[in-house]
PDB file of C-alpha atoms in Angstrom:
ATOM      1  CA  MET A 770      21.288 245.789 -28.873  1.00  0.00           C
ATOM      2  CA  ALA A 771      22.523 244.241 -25.654  1.00  0.00           C
ATOM      3  CA  SER A 772      24.832 246.298 -23.531  1.00  0.00           C
ATOM      4  CA  ASP A 773      28.229 245.124 -22.369  1.00  0.00           C
ATOM      5  CA  GLU A 774      26.903 244.865 -18.811  1.00  0.00           C
ATOM      6  CA  ASN A 775      24.512 242.077 -19.815  1.00  0.00           C
ATOM      7  CA  SER A 776      27.050 240.063 -21.780  1.00  0.00           C
ATOM      8  CA  VAL A 777      28.290 236.849 -20.238  1.00  0.00           C
ATOM      9  CA  LYS A 778      31.944 236.776 -19.274  1.00  0.00           C
ATOM     10  CA  PRO A 779      33.737 233.524 -18.561  1.00  0.00           C
ATOM     11  CA  SER A 780      34.751 233.014 -14.966  1.00  0.00           C
ATOM     12  CA  ALA A 781      38.323 232.281 -14.005  1.00  0.00           C
ATOM     13  CA  SER A 782      37.428 228.631 -13.399  1.00  0.00           C
ATOM     14  CA  SER A 783      36.069 228.179 -16.912  1.00  0.00           C
ATOM     15  CA  GLU A 784      39.176 229.531 -18.615  1.00  0.00           C
ATOM     16  CA  LYS A 785      41.506 227.053 -20.243  1.00  0.00           C
ATOM     17  CA  ILE A 786      43.549 225.244 -17.607  1.00  0.00           C
ATOM     18  CA  THR A 787      47.200 224.958 -18.491  1.00  0.00           C
ATOM     19  CA  SER A 788      49.644 222.383 -17.240  1.00  0.00           C
ATOM     20  CA  ASN A 789      51.944 223.253 -14.342  1.00  0.00           C
ATOM     21  CA  LEU A 790      54.744 221.596 -16.284  1.00  0.00           C
ATOM     22  CA  SER A 791      56.353 222.789 -19.451  1.00  0.00           C
ATOM     23  CA  LEU A 792      56.035 220.410 -22.371  1.00  0.00           C
ATOM     24  CA  ASN A 793      59.625 219.174 -21.996  1.00  0.00           C
ATOM     25  CA  ASP A 794      59.601 218.515 -18.241  1.00  0.00           C
ATOM     26  CA  LYS A 795      59.935 215.051 -16.833  1.00  0.00           C
ATOM     27  CA  ILE A 796      57.614 213.777 -14.152  1.00  0.00           C
ATOM     28  CA  GLU A 797      58.299 211.373 -11.327  1.00  0.00           C
ATOM     29  CA  VAL A 798      56.346 208.121 -11.490  1.00  0.00           C
ATOM     30  CA  GLN A 799      56.262 205.697  -8.583  1.00  0.00           C
ATOM     31  CA  LEU A 800      55.273 202.113  -9.420  1.00  0.00           C
ATOM     32  CA  GLN A 801      53.635 199.835  -6.859  1.00  0.00           C
ATOM     33  CA  SER A 802      52.965 196.146  -7.445  1.00  0.00           C
ATOM     34  CA  VAL A 803      49.573 194.755  -6.493  1.00  0.00           C
ATOM     35  CA  GLY A 804      48.556 191.162  -5.858  1.00  0.00           C
ATOM     36  CA  GLY A 805      50.845 188.583  -7.406  1.00  0.00           C
ATOM     37  CA  ALA A 806      52.648 190.968  -9.771  1.00  0.00           C
ATOM     38  CA  PRO A 807      56.445 190.787  -9.643  1.00  0.00           C
ATOM     39  CA  ILE A 808      58.100 193.568  -7.656  1.00  0.00           C
ATOM     40  CA  LEU A 809      60.481 195.915  -9.466  1.00  0.00           C
ATOM     41  CA  LYS A 810      63.892 196.599  -7.925  1.00  0.00           C
ATOM     42  CA  GLN A 811      63.606 200.261  -8.899  1.00  0.00           C
ATOM     43  CA  ARG A 812      60.190 201.763  -8.211  1.00  0.00           C
ATOM     44  CA  LYS A 813      60.694 205.464  -8.974  1.00  0.00           C
ATOM     45  CA  PHE A 814      61.331 206.775 -12.470  1.00  0.00           C
ATOM     46  CA  LYS A 815      61.606 210.157 -14.160  1.00  0.00           C
ATOM     47  CA  VAL A 816      59.753 209.949 -17.457  1.00  0.00           C
ATOM     48  CA  ASP A 817      58.733 212.297 -20.236  1.00  0.00           C
ATOM     49  CA  GLY A 818      55.294 213.684 -19.405  1.00  0.00           C
ATOM     50  CA  ASN A 819      54.287 213.550 -23.062  1.00  0.00           C
ATOM     51  CA  LYS A 820      54.380 209.742 -23.079  1.00  0.00           C
ATOM     52  CA  ASN A 821      51.058 207.940 -22.818  1.00  0.00           C
ATOM     53  CA  VAL A 822      49.806 205.161 -20.547  1.00  0.00           C
ATOM     54  CA  GLN A 823      50.262 202.521 -23.272  1.00  0.00           C
ATOM     55  CA  TRP A 824      53.970 203.403 -23.480  1.00  0.00           C
ATOM     56  CA  MET A 825      54.235 203.084 -19.688  1.00  0.00           C
ATOM     57  CA  ASN A 826      52.472 199.713 -19.819  1.00  0.00           C
ATOM     58  CA  SER A 827      54.916 198.419 -22.460  1.00  0.00           C
ATOM     59  CA  THR A 828      57.882 199.750 -20.490  1.00  0.00           C
ATOM     60  CA  ILE A 829      56.775 198.003 -17.304  1.00  0.00           C
ATOM     61  CA  LYS A 830      56.276 194.764 -19.240  1.00  0.00           C
ATOM     62  CA  LYS A 831      59.862 195.024 -20.502  1.00  0.00           C
ATOM     63  CA  LEU A 832      61.190 195.720 -17.000  1.00  0.00           C
ATOM     64  CA  LEU A 833      59.285 192.708 -15.645  1.00  0.00           C
ATOM     65  CA  LYS A 834      60.376 190.610 -18.648  1.00  0.00           C
ATOM     66  CA  LEU A 835      56.764 189.729 -19.479  1.00  0.00           C
ATOM     67  CA  PRO A 836      55.909 188.648 -23.039  1.00  0.00           C
ATOM     68  CA  GLU A 837      54.688 191.710 -24.960  1.00  0.00           C
ATOM     69  CA  GLY A 838      51.669 190.156 -26.669  1.00  0.00           C
ATOM     70  CA  ASP A 839      50.425 187.396 -24.404  1.00  0.00           C
ATOM     71  CA  SER A 840      50.462 188.760 -20.881  1.00  0.00           C
ATOM     72  CA  ALA A 841      48.063 191.337 -19.515  1.00  0.00           C
ATOM     73  CA  LEU A 842      49.257 194.154 -17.297  1.00  0.00           C
ATOM     74  CA  PHE A 843      46.749 196.451 -15.645  1.00  0.00           C
ATOM     75  CA  LEU A 844      47.646 199.967 -14.497  1.00  0.00           C
ATOM     76  CA  TYR A 845      45.706 201.975 -11.935  1.00  0.00           C
ATOM     77  CA  VAL A 846      46.093 205.544 -10.735  1.00  0.00           C
ATOM     78  CA  ASN A 847      46.127 205.826  -6.918  1.00  0.00           C
ATOM     79  CA  GLN A 848      44.338 202.469  -6.519  1.00  0.00           C
ATOM     80  CA  ALA A 849      41.228 204.088  -7.925  1.00  0.00           C
ATOM     81  CA  PHE A 850      40.783 203.794 -11.682  1.00  0.00           C
ATOM     82  CA  ALA A 851      42.379 202.462 -14.827  1.00  0.00           C
ATOM     83  CA  PRO A 852      43.368 205.327 -17.145  1.00  0.00           C
ATOM     84  CA  SER A 853      42.765 205.025 -20.867  1.00  0.00           C
ATOM     85  CA  PRO A 854      45.812 203.891 -22.872  1.00  0.00           C
ATOM     86  CA  ASP A 855      46.005 207.188 -24.774  1.00  0.00           C
ATOM     87  CA  SER A 856      46.040 209.377 -21.627  1.00  0.00           C
ATOM     88  CA  LEU A 857      49.177 211.474 -21.321  1.00  0.00           C
ATOM     89  CA  LEU A 858      51.172 210.933 -18.156  1.00  0.00           C
ATOM     90  CA  ARG A 859      51.536 214.716 -17.781  1.00  0.00           C
ATOM     91  CA  HIS A 860      47.747 215.136 -17.601  1.00  0.00           C
ATOM     92  CA  LEU A 861      47.427 212.365 -15.028  1.00  0.00           C
ATOM     93  CA  PHE A 862      50.258 213.939 -13.034  1.00  0.00           C
ATOM     94  CA  ASP A 863      48.564 217.346 -13.078  1.00  0.00           C
ATOM     95  CA  CYS A 864      45.319 215.901 -11.747  1.00  0.00           C
ATOM     96  CA  TYR A 865      46.356 213.042  -9.467  1.00  0.00           C
ATOM     97  CA  GLN A 866      49.880 213.640  -8.185  1.00  0.00           C
ATOM     98  CA  ILE A 867      50.670 212.997  -4.534  1.00  0.00           C
ATOM     99  CA  ASP A 868      53.703 214.784  -3.071  1.00  0.00           C
ATOM    100  CA  GLY A 869      55.074 215.498  -6.545  1.00  0.00           C
ATOM    101  CA  LYS A 870      54.750 211.881  -7.762  1.00  0.00           C
ATOM    102  CA  LEU A 871      52.280 210.085  -9.977  1.00  0.00           C
ATOM    103  CA  VAL A 872      51.579 206.770  -8.225  1.00  0.00           C
ATOM    104  CA  LEU A 873      50.725 203.934 -10.609  1.00  0.00           C
ATOM    105  CA  HIS A 874      49.756 200.509  -9.315  1.00  0.00           C
ATOM    106  CA  TYR A 875      50.313 197.567 -11.644  1.00  0.00           C
ATOM    107  CA  CYS A 876      49.107 193.972 -11.559  1.00  0.00           C
ATOM    108  CA  THR A 877      48.780 190.983 -13.865  1.00  0.00           C
ATOM    109  CA  THR A 878      45.129 190.361 -12.954  1.00  0.00           C
ATOM    110  CA  GLN A 879      42.370 192.915 -12.747  1.00  0.00           C
ATOM    111  CA  ALA A 880      42.281 194.401  -9.241  1.00  0.00           C
ATOM    112  CA  TRP A 881      40.052 197.503  -9.247  1.00  0.00           C
ATOM    113  CA  GLY A 882      37.686 199.007 -11.711  1.00  0.00           C
TER     114      GLY A 882
END
């Protein structure tokens, strides 16, 4: 039999990482237009962290008064990558926030990625 000294124990970094936010907290999202995308009058929003990227995409389309089905709207996190539509905003905030804000860039044509 193996002794307890030889057994593998998980390190602190491999333990389950929990969100800094409670499940009901709102997060601050800052929207930045890129290229020829229309500019929003209000750029900062407090949104439910449990909403996904697809919801945010639809919301921005409504704010910009773009047709829901026809027009494309691309979202990017910190000018770096396009998150998957089912990604939760809370998870993106936990990983990529800058000064307590999740910065999302939006455009009507593909810019990065």
